[in-house]
XYZ file of N, CA and C in Angstrom:
780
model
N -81.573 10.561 21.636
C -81.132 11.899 22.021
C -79.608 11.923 21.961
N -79.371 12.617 21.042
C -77.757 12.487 20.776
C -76.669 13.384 21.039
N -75.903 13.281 21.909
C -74.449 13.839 22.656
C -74.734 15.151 23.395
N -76.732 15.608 24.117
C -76.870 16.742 24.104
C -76.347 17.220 26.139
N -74.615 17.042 25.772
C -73.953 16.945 26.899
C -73.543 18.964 27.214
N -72.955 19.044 28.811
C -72.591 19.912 29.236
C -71.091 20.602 28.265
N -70.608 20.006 27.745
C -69.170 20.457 26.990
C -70.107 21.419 26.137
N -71.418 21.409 25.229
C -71.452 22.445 24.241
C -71.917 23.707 25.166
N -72.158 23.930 26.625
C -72.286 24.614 27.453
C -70.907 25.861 27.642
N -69.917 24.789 27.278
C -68.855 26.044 27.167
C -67.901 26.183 26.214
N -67.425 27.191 25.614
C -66.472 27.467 24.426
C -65.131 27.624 24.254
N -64.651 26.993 25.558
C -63.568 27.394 25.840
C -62.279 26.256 24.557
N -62.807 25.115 24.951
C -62.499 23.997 23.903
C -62.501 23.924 22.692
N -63.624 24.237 22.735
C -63.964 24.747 20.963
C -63.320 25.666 20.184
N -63.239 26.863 20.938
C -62.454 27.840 20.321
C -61.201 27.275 20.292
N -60.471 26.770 20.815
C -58.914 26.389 20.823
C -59.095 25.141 19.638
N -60.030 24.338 19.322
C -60.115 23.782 18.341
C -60.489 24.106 17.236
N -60.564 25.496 16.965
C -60.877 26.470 15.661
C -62.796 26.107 15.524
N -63.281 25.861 16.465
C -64.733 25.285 15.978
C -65.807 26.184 16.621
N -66.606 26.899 15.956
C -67.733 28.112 16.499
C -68.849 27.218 17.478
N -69.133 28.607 18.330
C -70.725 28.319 18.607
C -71.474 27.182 17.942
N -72.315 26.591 18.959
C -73.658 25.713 18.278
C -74.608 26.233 17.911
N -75.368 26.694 16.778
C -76.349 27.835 16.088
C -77.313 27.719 17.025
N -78.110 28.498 17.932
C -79.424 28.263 18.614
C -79.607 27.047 19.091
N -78.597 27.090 20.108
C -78.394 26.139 21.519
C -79.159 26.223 22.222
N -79.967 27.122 22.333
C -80.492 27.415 23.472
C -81.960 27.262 23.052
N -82.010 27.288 21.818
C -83.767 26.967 20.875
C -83.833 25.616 20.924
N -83.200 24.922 20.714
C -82.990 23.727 20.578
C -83.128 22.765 21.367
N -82.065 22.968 22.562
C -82.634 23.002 24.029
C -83.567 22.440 24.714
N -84.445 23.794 24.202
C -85.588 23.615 24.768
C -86.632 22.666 24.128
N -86.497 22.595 23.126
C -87.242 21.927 21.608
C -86.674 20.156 22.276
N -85.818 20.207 22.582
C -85.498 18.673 23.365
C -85.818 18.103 24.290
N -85.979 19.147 25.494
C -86.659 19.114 26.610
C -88.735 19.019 26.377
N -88.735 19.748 25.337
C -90.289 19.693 25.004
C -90.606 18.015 24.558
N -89.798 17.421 23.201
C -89.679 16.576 23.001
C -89.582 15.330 23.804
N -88.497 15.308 24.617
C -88.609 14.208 25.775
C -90.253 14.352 26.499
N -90.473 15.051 27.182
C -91.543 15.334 27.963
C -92.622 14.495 27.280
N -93.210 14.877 26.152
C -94.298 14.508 25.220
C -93.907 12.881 25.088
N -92.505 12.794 24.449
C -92.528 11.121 24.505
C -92.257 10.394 25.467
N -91.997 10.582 26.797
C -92.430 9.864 27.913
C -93.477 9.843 28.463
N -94.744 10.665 28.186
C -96.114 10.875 28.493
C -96.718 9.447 27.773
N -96.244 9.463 26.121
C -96.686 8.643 25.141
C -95.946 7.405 25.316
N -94.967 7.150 26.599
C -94.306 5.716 26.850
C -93.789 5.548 25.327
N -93.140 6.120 24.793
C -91.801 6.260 24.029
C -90.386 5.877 25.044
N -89.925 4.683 24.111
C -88.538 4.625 24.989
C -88.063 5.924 24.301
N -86.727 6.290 25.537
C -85.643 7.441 25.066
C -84.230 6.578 25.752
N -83.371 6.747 24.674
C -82.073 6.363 24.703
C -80.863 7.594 24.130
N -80.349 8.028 25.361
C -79.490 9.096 24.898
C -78.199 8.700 24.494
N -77.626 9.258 23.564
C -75.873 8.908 23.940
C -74.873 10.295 24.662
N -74.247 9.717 24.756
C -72.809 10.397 25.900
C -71.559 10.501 24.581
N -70.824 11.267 24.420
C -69.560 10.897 23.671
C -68.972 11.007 24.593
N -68.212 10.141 24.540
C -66.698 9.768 25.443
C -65.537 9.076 25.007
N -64.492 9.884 25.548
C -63.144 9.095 25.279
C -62.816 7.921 25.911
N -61.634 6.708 25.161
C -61.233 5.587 25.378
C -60.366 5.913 26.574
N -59.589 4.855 27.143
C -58.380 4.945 27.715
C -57.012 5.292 26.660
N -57.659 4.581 25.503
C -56.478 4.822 24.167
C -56.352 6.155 23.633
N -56.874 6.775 24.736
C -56.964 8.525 23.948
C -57.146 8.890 22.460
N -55.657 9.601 21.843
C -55.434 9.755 20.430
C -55.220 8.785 19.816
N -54.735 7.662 20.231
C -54.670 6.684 19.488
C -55.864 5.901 19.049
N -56.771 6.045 19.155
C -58.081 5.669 18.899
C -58.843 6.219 18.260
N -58.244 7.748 17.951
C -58.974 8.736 17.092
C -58.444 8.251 15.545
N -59.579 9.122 14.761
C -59.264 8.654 13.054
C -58.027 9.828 13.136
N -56.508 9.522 12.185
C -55.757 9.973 12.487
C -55.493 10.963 11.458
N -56.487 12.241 10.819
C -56.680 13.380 11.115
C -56.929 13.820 12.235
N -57.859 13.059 12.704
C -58.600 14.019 13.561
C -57.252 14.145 14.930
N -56.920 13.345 15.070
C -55.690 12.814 16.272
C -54.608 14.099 15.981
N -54.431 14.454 14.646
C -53.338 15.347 14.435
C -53.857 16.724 14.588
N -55.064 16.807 14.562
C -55.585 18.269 14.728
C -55.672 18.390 16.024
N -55.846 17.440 17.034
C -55.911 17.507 18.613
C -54.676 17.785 18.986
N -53.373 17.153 18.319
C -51.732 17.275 18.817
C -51.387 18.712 18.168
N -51.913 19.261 16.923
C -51.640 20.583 16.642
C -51.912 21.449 17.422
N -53.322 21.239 18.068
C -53.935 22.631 18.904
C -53.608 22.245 20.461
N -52.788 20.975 21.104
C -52.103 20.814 22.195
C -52.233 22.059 23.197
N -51.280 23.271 22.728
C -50.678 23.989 23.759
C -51.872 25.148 23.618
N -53.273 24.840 22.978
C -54.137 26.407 23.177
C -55.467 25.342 23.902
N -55.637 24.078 24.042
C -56.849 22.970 24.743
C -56.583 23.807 26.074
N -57.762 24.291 27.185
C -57.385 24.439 28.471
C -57.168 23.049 28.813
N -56.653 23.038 29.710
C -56.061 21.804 30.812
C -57.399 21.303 31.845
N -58.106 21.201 31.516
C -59.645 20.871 32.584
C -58.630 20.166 34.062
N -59.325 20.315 35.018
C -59.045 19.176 36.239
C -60.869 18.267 35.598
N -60.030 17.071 36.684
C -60.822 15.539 36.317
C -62.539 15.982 36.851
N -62.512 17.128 37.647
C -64.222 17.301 38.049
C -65.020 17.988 36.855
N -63.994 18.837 36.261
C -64.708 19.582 35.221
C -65.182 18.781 34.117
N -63.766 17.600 33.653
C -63.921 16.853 32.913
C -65.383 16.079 32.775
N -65.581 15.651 33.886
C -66.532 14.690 33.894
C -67.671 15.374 33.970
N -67.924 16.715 34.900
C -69.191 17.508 34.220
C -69.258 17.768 33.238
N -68.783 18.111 32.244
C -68.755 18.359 30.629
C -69.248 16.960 30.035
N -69.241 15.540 30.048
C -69.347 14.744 29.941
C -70.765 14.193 30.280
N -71.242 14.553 30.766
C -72.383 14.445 31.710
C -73.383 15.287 30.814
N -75.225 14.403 30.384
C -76.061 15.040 30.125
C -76.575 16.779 30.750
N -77.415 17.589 29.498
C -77.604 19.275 30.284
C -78.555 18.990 31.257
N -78.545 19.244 32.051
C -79.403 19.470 33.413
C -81.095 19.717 32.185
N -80.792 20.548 31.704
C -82.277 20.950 30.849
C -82.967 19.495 30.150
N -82.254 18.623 29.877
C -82.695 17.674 29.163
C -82.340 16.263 30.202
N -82.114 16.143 31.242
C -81.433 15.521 31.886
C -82.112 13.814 31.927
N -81.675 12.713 31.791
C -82.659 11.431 31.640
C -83.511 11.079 33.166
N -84.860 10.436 32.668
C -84.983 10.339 33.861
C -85.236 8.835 33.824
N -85.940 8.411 34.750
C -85.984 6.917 35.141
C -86.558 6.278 34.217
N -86.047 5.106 33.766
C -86.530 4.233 32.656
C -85.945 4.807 31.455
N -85.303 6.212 31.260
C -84.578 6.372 30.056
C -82.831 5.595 29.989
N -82.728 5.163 29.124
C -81.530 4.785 28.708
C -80.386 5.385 28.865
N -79.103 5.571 29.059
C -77.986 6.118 28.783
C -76.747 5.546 28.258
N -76.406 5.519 26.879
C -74.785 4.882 26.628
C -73.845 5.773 25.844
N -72.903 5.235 26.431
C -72.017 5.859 25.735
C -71.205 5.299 24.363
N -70.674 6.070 23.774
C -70.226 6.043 22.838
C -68.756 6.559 22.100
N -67.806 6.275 20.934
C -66.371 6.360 20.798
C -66.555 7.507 19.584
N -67.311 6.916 18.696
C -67.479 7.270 17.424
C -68.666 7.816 17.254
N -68.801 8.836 16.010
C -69.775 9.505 15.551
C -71.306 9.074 15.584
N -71.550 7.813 15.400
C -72.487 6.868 15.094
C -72.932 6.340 16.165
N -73.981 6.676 16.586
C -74.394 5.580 17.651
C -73.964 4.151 18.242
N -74.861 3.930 16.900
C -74.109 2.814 16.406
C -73.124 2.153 16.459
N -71.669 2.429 16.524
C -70.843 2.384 16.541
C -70.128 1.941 17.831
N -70.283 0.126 17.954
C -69.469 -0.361 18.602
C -70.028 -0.549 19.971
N -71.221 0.092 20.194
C -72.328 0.180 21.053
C -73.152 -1.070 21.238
N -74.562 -1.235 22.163
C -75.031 -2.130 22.329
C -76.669 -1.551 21.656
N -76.402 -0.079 21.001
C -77.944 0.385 20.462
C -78.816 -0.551 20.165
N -78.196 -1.140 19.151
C -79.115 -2.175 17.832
C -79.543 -3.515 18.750
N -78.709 -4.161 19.624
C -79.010 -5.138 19.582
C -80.475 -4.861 21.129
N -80.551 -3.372 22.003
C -81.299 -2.733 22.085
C -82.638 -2.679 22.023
N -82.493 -2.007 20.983
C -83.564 -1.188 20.134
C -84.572 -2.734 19.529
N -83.545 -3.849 18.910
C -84.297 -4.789 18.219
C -85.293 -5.631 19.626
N -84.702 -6.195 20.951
C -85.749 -5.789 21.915
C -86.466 -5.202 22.546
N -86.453 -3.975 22.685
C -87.744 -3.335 22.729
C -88.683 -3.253 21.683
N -88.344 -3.493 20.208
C -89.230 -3.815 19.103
C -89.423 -2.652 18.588
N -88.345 -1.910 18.410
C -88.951 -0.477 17.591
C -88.343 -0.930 16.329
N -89.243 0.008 15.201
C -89.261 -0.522 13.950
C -88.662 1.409 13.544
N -88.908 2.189 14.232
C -89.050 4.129 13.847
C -88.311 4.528 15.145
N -87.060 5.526 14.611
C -86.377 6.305 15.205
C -87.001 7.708 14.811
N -86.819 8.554 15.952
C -86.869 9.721 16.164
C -85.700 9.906 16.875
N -84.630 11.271 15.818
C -83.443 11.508 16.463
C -83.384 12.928 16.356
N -82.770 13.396 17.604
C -82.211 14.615 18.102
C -81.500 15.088 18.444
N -80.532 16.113 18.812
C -79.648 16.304 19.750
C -78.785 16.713 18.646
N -77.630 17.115 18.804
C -76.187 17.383 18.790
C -75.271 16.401 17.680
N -74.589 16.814 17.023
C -74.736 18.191 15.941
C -75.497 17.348 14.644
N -76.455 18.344 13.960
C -77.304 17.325 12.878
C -76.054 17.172 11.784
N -74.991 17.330 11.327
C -74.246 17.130 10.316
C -73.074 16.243 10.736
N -72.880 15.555 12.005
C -72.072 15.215 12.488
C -72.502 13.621 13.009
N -72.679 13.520 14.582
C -73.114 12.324 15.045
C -74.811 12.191 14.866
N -75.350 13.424 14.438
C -76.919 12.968 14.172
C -76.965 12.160 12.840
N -76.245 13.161 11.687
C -76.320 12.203 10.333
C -75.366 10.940 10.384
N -74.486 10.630 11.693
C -73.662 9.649 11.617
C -74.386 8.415 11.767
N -75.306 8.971 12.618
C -76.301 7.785 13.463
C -77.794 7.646 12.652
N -78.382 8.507 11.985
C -79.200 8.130 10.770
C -78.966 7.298 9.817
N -77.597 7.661 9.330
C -77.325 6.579 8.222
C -76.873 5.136 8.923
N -76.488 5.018 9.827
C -76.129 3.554 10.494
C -77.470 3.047 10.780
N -78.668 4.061 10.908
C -80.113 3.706 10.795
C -80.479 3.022 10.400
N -80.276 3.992 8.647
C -80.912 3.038 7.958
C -80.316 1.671 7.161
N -79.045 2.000 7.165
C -78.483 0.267 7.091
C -78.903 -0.452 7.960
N -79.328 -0.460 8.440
C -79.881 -1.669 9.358
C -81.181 -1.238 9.378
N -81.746 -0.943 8.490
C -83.514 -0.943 8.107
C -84.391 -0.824 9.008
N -84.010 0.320 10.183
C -85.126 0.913 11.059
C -85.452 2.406 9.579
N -87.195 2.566 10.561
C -87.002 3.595 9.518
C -87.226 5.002 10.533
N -86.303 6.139 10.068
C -85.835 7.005 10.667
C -86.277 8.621 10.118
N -86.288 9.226 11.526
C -87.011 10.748 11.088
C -85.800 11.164 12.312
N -85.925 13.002 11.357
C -85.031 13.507 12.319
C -86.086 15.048 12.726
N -85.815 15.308 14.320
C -86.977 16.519 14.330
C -86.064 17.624 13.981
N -86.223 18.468 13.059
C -85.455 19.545 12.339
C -85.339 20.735 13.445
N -85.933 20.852 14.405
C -86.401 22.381 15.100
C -85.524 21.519 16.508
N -85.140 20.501 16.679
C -84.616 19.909 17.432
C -83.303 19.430 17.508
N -82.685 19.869 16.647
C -81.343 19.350 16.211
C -80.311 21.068 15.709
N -79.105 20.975 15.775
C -78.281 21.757 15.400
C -76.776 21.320 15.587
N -75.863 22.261 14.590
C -74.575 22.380 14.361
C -73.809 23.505 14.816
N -73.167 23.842 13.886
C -71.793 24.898 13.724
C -72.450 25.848 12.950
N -73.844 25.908 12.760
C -74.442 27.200 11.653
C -75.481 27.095 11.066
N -76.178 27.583 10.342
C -77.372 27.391 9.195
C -76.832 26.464 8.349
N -75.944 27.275 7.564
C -75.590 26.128 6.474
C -75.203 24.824 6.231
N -74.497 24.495 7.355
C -74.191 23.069 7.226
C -75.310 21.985 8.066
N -75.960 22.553 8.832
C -77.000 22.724 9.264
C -78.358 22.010 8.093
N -78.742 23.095 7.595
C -79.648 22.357 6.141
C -79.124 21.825 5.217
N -77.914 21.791 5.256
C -77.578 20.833 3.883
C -77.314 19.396 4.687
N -76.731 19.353 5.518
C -77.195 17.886 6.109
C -78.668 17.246 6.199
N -79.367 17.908 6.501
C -80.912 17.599 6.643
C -81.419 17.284 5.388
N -80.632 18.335 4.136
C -81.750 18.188 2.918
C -80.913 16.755 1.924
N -79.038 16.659 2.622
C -78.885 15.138 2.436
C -79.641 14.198 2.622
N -80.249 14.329 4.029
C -80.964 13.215 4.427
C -81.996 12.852 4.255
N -82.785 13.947 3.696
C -84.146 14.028 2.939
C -83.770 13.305 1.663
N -82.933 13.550 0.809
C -82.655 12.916 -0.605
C -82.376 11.095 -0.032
N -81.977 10.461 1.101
C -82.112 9.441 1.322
C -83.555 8.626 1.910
N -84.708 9.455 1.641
C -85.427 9.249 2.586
C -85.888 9.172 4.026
N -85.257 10.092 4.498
C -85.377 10.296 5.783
C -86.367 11.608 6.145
N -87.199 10.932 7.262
C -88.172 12.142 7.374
C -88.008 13.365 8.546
N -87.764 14.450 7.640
C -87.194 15.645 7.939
C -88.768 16.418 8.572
N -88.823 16.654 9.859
C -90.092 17.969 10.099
C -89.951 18.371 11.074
N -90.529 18.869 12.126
C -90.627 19.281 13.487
C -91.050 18.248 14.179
N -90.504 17.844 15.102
C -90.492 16.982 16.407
C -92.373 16.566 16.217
N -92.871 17.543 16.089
C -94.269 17.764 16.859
C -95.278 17.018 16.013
N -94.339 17.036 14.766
C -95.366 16.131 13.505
C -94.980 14.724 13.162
N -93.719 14.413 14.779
C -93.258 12.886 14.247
C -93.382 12.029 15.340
N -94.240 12.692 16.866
C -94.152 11.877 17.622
C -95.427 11.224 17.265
N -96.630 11.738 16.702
C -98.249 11.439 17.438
C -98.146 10.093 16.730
N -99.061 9.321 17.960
C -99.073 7.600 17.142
C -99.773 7.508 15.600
N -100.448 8.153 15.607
C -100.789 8.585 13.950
C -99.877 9.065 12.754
N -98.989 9.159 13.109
C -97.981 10.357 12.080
C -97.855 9.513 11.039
N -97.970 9.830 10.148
C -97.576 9.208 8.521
C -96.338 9.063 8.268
N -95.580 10.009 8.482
C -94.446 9.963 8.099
C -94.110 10.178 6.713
N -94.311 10.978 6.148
C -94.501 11.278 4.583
C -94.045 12.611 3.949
N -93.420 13.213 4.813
C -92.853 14.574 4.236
C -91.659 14.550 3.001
N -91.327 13.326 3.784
C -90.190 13.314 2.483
C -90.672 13.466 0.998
N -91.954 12.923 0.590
C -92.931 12.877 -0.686
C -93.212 14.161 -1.054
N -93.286 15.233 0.084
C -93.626 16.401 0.179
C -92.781 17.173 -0.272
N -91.564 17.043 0.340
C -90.303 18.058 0.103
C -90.010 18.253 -1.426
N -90.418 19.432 -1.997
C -89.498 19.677 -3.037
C -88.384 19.316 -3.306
N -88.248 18.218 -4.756
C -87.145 18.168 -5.129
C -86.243 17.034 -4.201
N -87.044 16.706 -2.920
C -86.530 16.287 -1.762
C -85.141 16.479 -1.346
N -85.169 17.676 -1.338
C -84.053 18.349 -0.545
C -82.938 19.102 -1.281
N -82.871 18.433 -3.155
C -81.892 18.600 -3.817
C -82.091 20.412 -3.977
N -81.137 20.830 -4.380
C -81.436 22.388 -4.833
C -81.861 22.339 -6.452
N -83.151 23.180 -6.822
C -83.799 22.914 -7.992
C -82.861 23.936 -8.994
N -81.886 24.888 -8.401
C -81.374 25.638 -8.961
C -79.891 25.080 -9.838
N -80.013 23.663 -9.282
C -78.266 23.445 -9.942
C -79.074 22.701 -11.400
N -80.146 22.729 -11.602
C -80.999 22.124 -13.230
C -80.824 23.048 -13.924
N -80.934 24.329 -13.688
C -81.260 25.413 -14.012
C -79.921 26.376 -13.875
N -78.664 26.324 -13.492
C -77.901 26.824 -13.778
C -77.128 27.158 -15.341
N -76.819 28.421 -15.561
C -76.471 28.655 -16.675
C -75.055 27.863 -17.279
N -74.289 27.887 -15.891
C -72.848 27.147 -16.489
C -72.504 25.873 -16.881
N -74.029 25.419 -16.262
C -74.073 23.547 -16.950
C -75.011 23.451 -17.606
N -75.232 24.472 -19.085
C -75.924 24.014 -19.607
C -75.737 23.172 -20.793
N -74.167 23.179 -20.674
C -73.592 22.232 -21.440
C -74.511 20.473 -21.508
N -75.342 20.636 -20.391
C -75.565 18.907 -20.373
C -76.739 19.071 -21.492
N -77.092 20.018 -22.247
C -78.564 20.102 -23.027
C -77.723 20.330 -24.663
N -76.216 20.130 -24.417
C -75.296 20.190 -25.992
C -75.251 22.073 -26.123
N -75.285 22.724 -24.827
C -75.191 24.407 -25.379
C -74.133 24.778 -24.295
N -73.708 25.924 -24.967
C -72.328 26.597 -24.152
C -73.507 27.680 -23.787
N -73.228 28.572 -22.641
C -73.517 29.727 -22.169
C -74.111 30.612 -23.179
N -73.429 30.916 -24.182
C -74.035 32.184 -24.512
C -74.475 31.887 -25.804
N -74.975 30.256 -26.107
C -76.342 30.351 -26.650
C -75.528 29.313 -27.941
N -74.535 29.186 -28.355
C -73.944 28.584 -29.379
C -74.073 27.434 -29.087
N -74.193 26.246 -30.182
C -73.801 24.556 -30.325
C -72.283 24.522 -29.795
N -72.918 23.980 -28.696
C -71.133 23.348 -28.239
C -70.678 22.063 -29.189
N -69.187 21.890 -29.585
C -68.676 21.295 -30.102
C -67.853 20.266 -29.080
N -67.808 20.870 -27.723
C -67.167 19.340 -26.654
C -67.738 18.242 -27.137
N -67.026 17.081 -27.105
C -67.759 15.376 -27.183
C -68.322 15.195 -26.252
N -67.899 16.441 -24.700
C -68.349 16.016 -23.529
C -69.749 16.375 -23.371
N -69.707 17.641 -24.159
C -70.901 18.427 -23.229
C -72.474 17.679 -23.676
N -72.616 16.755 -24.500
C -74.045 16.556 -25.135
C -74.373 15.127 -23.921
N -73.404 15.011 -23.172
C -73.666 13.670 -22.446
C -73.435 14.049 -21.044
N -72.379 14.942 -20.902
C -72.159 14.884 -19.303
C -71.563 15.999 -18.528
N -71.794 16.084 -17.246
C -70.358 17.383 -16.617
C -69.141 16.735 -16.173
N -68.298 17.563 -16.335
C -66.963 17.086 -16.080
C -66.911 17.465 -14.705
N -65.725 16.802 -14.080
C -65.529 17.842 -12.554
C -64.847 18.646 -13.282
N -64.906 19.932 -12.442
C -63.948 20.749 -13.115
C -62.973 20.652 -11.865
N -62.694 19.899 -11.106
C -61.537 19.915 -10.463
C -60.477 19.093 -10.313
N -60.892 18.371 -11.725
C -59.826 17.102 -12.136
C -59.603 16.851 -13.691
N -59.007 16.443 -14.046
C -58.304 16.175 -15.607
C -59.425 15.822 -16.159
N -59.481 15.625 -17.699
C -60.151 15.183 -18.548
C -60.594 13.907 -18.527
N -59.553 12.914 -17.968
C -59.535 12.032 -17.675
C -60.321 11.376 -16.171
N -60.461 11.915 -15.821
C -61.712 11.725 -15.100
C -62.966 12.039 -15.037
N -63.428 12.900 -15.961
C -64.491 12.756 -16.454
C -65.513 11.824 -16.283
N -66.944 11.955 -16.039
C -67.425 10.564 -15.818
C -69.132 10.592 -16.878
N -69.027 9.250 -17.304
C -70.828 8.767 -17.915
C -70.762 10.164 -19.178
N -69.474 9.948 -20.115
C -69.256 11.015 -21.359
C -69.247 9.538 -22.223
N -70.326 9.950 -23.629
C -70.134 8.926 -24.914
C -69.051 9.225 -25.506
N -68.425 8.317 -25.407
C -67.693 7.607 -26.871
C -66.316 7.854 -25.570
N -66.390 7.915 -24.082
C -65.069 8.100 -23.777
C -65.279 7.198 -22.804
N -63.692 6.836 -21.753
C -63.876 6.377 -20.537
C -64.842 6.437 -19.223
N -65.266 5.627 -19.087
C -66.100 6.285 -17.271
C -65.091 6.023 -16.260
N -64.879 6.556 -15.665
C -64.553 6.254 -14.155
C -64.930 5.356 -13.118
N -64.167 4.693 -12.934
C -64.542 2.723 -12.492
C -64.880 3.790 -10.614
N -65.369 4.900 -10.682
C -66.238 4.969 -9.029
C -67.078 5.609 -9.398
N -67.986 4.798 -10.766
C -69.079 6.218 -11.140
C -70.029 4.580 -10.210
């Protein structure tokens, strides 16, 4: 259950950090609270995380992120230390109860610098089920630290949210293209579950429309409006179009790019 703390309860922070609403906070929520319930019935461990700051404050942050905190300085309210620490603190709605886990954490990733893994490998779980706060952020931070270390991992889709729809499903349908099983909570707790949607998902997650776009149809040797292209590029590859020729990548008879 990941970072689903009292701070996304208020906007006061956020807004001074240029960062919107959490899309259907309040659907979600509840979809977590449903979730816990069912897997402590089924003696499912639950291990939440907390994000929390160091004593090293900014200096411990990745140093973008450190400079966007010193930019927006004089619009952060000033919390006193009680507020602080309620914000910090799991939602009352989802709140842990006895025998659930609680750690905290620096970085995006669970994972990260934590005692999760070494955890998780005693109690003997082999399958994560992850939730909580935000799926494009510390949920996909902590999936992919997943699956490097070869647990195998589902995320409940109706249980998780961001900053919106969009960034929202395109994280999810990332994580589908890695194998990760994307569904509703409800089809990933039962001790039976297969786990197999990913097989299911169209395309698994990719958009079927970028095959089928007209402006790359250069990769089939045709320009747009129907003529033999004469590029060397176009019968082999797309270029970025947001970099030189010279970067170009996987084009015959030319250079590849030593990060293809």
């Amino acid at each position: 259950m990941i970072d689903m703390q009292n701070s996304y309860l208020r906007q006061d922070v956020r807004d001074a950090l240029g960062w919107p609403p959490i899309w259907r906070l309040a659907e979600v929520t509840d979809e977590c609270q449903s979730l816990l319930s069912v897997a402590r019935d089924l003696g499912v461990p639950v291990v939440y995380s907390r994000q929390t700051t160091t004593p090293a404050g900014h200096l411990a942050f990745n140093p973008r992120a450190a400079r966007h905190f010193r930019a927006r300085s004089s619009v952060i309210p000033n919390l006193p230390d009680a507020e602080r620490k309620w914000r910090s603190q799991v939602m009352d709605a989802v709140a842990p109860q006895p025998g659930d886990l609680v750690l905290d954490k620096t970085r995006h990733s669970f994972f990260a610098y934590t005692e999760l893994d070494p955890i998780l490998r005693t109690l003997g779980v082999a399958r994560l089920i992850v939730a909580g706060l935000q799926t494009n952020v510390c949920v996909e931070a902590t999936v992919r630290a997943a699956l490097e270390r070869n647990y195998e991992v589902a995320v409940a889709e109706n249980a998780v949210s961001t900053d919106g729809p969009a960034l929202h499903t395109g994280s999810l349908n990332s994580m589908r293209v890695i194998y990760v099983e994307v569904a509703p909570w409800q089809e990933l707790i039962e001790p039976t579950a297969t786990w197999s949607h990913a097989y299911q998902t169209p395309d698994y997650g990719r958009d079927p429309s970028y095959w089928s776009d007209p402006t790359i149809s250069a990769l089939e040797g045709q320009r747009p409006d129907g003529a033999a292209s004469t590029s060397p590029v176009a019968s082999a590859s797309r270029s970025n179009s947001s970099t030189s020729g010279s970067m170009q990548y996987g084009m015959t008879g030319s250079k590849s790019s030593p990060n293809c």
